[in-house]
């Protein structure tokens, strides 16, 4: 039993360590994008390079592929493939496999997505042009949040890190569903039927015991193109493909080191954490502040996103946990104080990667709204990061030793 706990703990530490470093790299890429987008000598080059046509027309609805499209619709499909692999592992043999353990994260994540959307609609819902952005503040950026946690060191107990990670994984499941349902358009049913055929082929490979990685990656690439053609957002192909990658349980460990899922996940993880997500941040966080005044901070879209992330997230998560405890449905992690729960709820307001991604789907091609959504995401995420860091720093401080009298 002790060996089992040690192996699980080691796997968790390795995961959190990689997420923490990836979060720090992500912060650096974000800062670099903001600096380059606001320097007179590099501003135009940054914009022109991202929108330079670099490939054929893969889907008539989106036109010629540009650097920006390759990153957002192509490379981010690999990010979603990794997200899908993590979701499958947690559902089959992780924290979400146990009904008792998954109650609290599921409740916290659901409330933590509903409340930000409600806050957004209360602020911006009167403008029909802005309603489509209701899901922007609903998601949590796990890499950024764990990166902030890493700066706190031992002040944050492992149980709290695991809780935030599990909430964020459930959060990702909700975000993927939202993207598939709310941000798909002009469905090409022929392409979707062909995509279904590829999915059936992946399921057949799984049943027949195919364990090599390359057949699944080949099928994933074909599925990505067909989903792109269908009008459903192409990144959904990553999560769908992950569901059919073979997984093997191992006694005393999260999963077998020889399983296809394990090998693919560990092969993808460094590329996603240290290259793809930072590159996405660099390509999407660079907002030029030239000609803008502080009054942009009170624009409805900016207020709605920032308010949803900073106020909605903490209200939803803390409220959901309090309600779950009072109704006897679930209890917070053992040894974790309410102040620490509040700090984690604040960190969950760091929406960044997924919020920028959803924002790009909600307001494509509108330069002013794109600038406002970036400012809103950055404002809400920075406020959440700073206050979450402060609360967890205070909550995790060593208790003063009692003086003997």
Coordinates of C-alpha atoms in Angstrom, one line a residue, residues 70-262:
X70 CA -1.7 26.9 -38.3
X71 CA -1.1 27.7 -34.7
X72 CA -4.7 28.1 -33.6
X73 CA -6.3 25.4 -35.7
X74 CA -3.4 23.1 -36.3
X75 CA -0.9 23.1 -33.4
X76 CA -3.6 23.6 -30.8
X77 CA -5.2 20.4 -32.0
X78 CA -2.2 18.7 -30.4
X79 CA -2.9 20.6 -27.2
X80 CA -6.4 19.3 -27.2
X81 CA -5.2 15.8 -28.0
X82 CA -3.1 16.0 -24.8
X83 CA -6.0 17.4 -22.9
X84 CA -8.1 14.4 -24.1
X85 CA -5.5 11.9 -23.1
X86 CA -5.4 13.5 -19.6
X87 CA -9.2 13.4 -19.4
X88 CA -9.3 9.7 -20.4
X89 CA -6.6 8.8 -17.9
X90 CA -8.4 10.6 -15.0
X91 CA -11.8 9.1 -16.0
X92 CA -10.5 5.5 -16.3
X93 CA -7.9 5.3 -13.6
X94 CA -7.5 8.6 -11.8
X95 CA -9.2 11.0 -9.5
X96 CA -12.4 11.1 -11.7
X97 CA -12.7 7.3 -11.7
X98 CA -13.9 7.2 -8.1
X99 CA -17.5 8.6 -7.8
X100 CA -16.9 9.8 -4.3
X101 CA -13.7 11.6 -5.2
X102 CA -15.1 13.2 -8.4
X103 CA -18.2 14.8 -6.8
X104 CA -16.4 17.8 -5.4
X105 CA -14.3 18.7 -8.4
X106 CA -17.3 18.2 -10.8
X107 CA -19.5 20.4 -8.6
X108 CA -16.7 23.1 -8.2
X109 CA -15.9 23.1 -11.9
X110 CA -19.6 23.2 -13.0
X111 CA -20.4 26.1 -10.6
X112 CA -17.0 27.7 -11.6
X113 CA -18.1 27.8 -15.3
X114 CA -21.7 28.8 -14.8
X115 CA -21.0 31.8 -12.5
X116 CA -18.5 33.5 -14.8
X117 CA -20.9 33.1 -17.8
X118 CA -23.7 34.6 -15.7
X119 CA -21.5 37.6 -14.7
X120 CA -20.5 38.1 -18.3
X121 CA -24.1 38.1 -19.5
X122 CA -25.2 40.5 -16.7
X123 CA -22.6 43.0 -17.8
X124 CA -22.6 42.5 -21.6
X125 CA -25.7 40.5 -22.4
X126 CA -27.7 43.6 -23.4
X127 CA -25.6 44.0 -26.5
X128 CA -26.5 41.3 -29.1
X129 CA -23.0 41.7 -30.7
X130 CA -21.3 40.6 -27.4
X131 CA -23.6 37.7 -26.3
X132 CA -21.5 35.2 -28.2
X133 CA -18.6 35.8 -25.8
X134 CA -20.4 34.3 -22.8
X135 CA -18.1 31.3 -22.6
X136 CA -14.8 33.3 -22.6
X137 CA -14.4 33.6 -18.8
X138 CA -15.6 30.1 -18.1
X139 CA -12.3 28.2 -18.5
X140 CA -9.2 27.8 -16.3
X141 CA -5.6 27.8 -17.6
X142 CA -4.1 24.9 -15.6
X143 CA -0.5 25.6 -16.7
X144 CA -0.6 29.3 -15.7
X145 CA -2.4 28.5 -12.4
X146 CA 0.1 25.7 -11.5
X147 CA 2.9 28.0 -12.5
X148 CA 1.8 30.6 -10.0
X149 CA 1.4 27.8 -7.4
X150 CA 5.0 26.7 -8.0
X151 CA 6.2 30.1 -6.9
X152 CA 4.7 29.4 -3.5
X153 CA 6.7 26.2 -2.9
X154 CA 5.7 24.3 0.2
X155 CA 3.1 26.8 1.3
X156 CA 0.7 25.0 -1.0
X157 CA 0.0 21.4 0.2
X158 CA 0.0 18.6 -2.5
X159 CA -3.8 17.9 -1.9
X160 CA -4.6 21.5 -2.9
X161 CA -2.5 21.2 -6.1
X162 CA -4.3 17.9 -6.9
X163 CA -7.7 19.5 -6.3
X164 CA -7.0 22.4 -8.6
X165 CA -5.6 20.1 -11.3
X166 CA -8.7 17.9 -11.1
X167 CA -11.1 20.9 -11.2
X168 CA -9.2 22.2 -14.3
X169 CA -9.5 18.9 -16.1
X170 CA -13.3 18.8 -15.5
X171 CA -13.2 22.5 -16.6
X172 CA -11.5 21.5 -19.8
X173 CA -14.2 18.9 -20.5
X174 CA -16.8 21.6 -20.2
X175 CA -14.8 24.0 -22.4
X176 CA -14.4 21.3 -25.1
X177 CA -18.2 20.7 -25.1
X178 CA -18.9 24.4 -25.3
X179 CA -16.6 24.8 -28.3
X180 CA -18.2 21.8 -30.1
X181 CA -21.7 23.0 -29.5
X182 CA -21.6 26.8 -29.4
X183 CA -18.8 27.7 -31.8
X184 CA -19.3 25.4 -34.8
X185 CA -20.9 26.8 -37.9
X186 CA -22.0 25.8 -41.4
X187 CA -21.8 22.1 -40.9
X188 CA -20.7 20.0 -43.9
X189 CA -22.4 16.7 -43.1
X190 CA -20.5 14.8 -45.8
X191 CA -17.1 15.7 -44.2
X192 CA -18.6 14.9 -40.7
X193 CA -19.8 11.5 -41.9
X194 CA -16.2 10.8 -43.2
X195 CA -14.8 11.9 -39.9
X196 CA -17.2 9.5 -38.2
X197 CA -15.7 6.7 -40.4
X198 CA -12.2 7.6 -39.2
X199 CA -13.4 7.5 -35.6
X200 CA -14.9 4.0 -36.2
X201 CA -11.6 2.9 -37.7
X202 CA -9.8 4.1 -34.5
X203 CA -12.3 2.2 -32.4
X204 CA -11.6 -0.9 -34.4
X205 CA -7.9 -0.6 -34.1
X206 CA -8.3 -0.3 -30.3
X207 CA -10.5 -3.4 -30.2
X208 CA -8.1 -5.4 -32.3
X209 CA -5.2 -4.6 -29.9
X210 CA -3.2 -2.2 -32.1
X211 CA -0.7 -0.6 -29.6
X212 CA 1.7 1.2 -31.9
X213 CA 1.4 5.0 -31.8
X214 CA 1.8 5.9 -35.5
X215 CA -1.6 4.4 -36.7
X216 CA -3.4 6.5 -34.1
X217 CA -1.5 9.7 -35.0
X218 CA -2.1 9.0 -38.8
X219 CA -5.8 8.6 -38.1
X220 CA -5.8 11.7 -35.9
X221 CA -4.2 13.8 -38.7
X222 CA -6.9 12.6 -41.2
X223 CA -9.6 13.2 -38.6
X224 CA -8.3 16.8 -38.0
X225 CA -8.6 17.6 -41.7
X226 CA -12.1 16.2 -42.0
X227 CA -13.3 18.0 -38.9
X228 CA -11.8 21.2 -40.2
X229 CA -13.7 20.7 -43.5
X230 CA -16.9 19.9 -41.6
X231 CA -17.3 23.3 -39.9
X232 CA -16.9 21.9 -36.4
X233 CA -13.8 23.4 -34.8
X234 CA -10.8 21.3 -35.8
X235 CA -9.3 21.1 -32.3
X236 CA -12.2 18.9 -31.2
X237 CA -10.5 16.2 -33.3
X238 CA -7.8 16.0 -30.6
X239 CA -10.2 15.1 -27.8
X240 CA -12.2 12.7 -29.9
X241 CA -9.1 10.9 -31.1
X242 CA -7.7 10.6 -27.5
X243 CA -10.8 8.7 -26.5
X244 CA -9.7 5.7 -28.6
X245 CA -6.0 5.6 -27.7
X246 CA -5.4 2.3 -25.8
X247 CA -5.0 2.6 -22.0
X248 CA -3.7 -0.1 -19.6
X249 CA -4.2 0.0 -15.9
X250 CA -1.3 -1.0 -13.7
X251 CA -1.5 -2.0 -10.0
X252 CA 0.2 0.6 -7.8
X253 CA 0.6 3.2 -10.6
X254 CA -1.6 5.6 -12.5
X255 CA -1.2 3.6 -15.7
X256 CA 1.2 1.2 -17.4
X257 CA 4.4 2.8 -18.7
X258 CA 4.0 0.6 -21.8
X259 CA 0.5 1.6 -22.7
X260 CA -0.1 3.6 -25.9
X261 CA -1.8 6.4 -24.0
X262 CA 1.1 6.7 -21.5

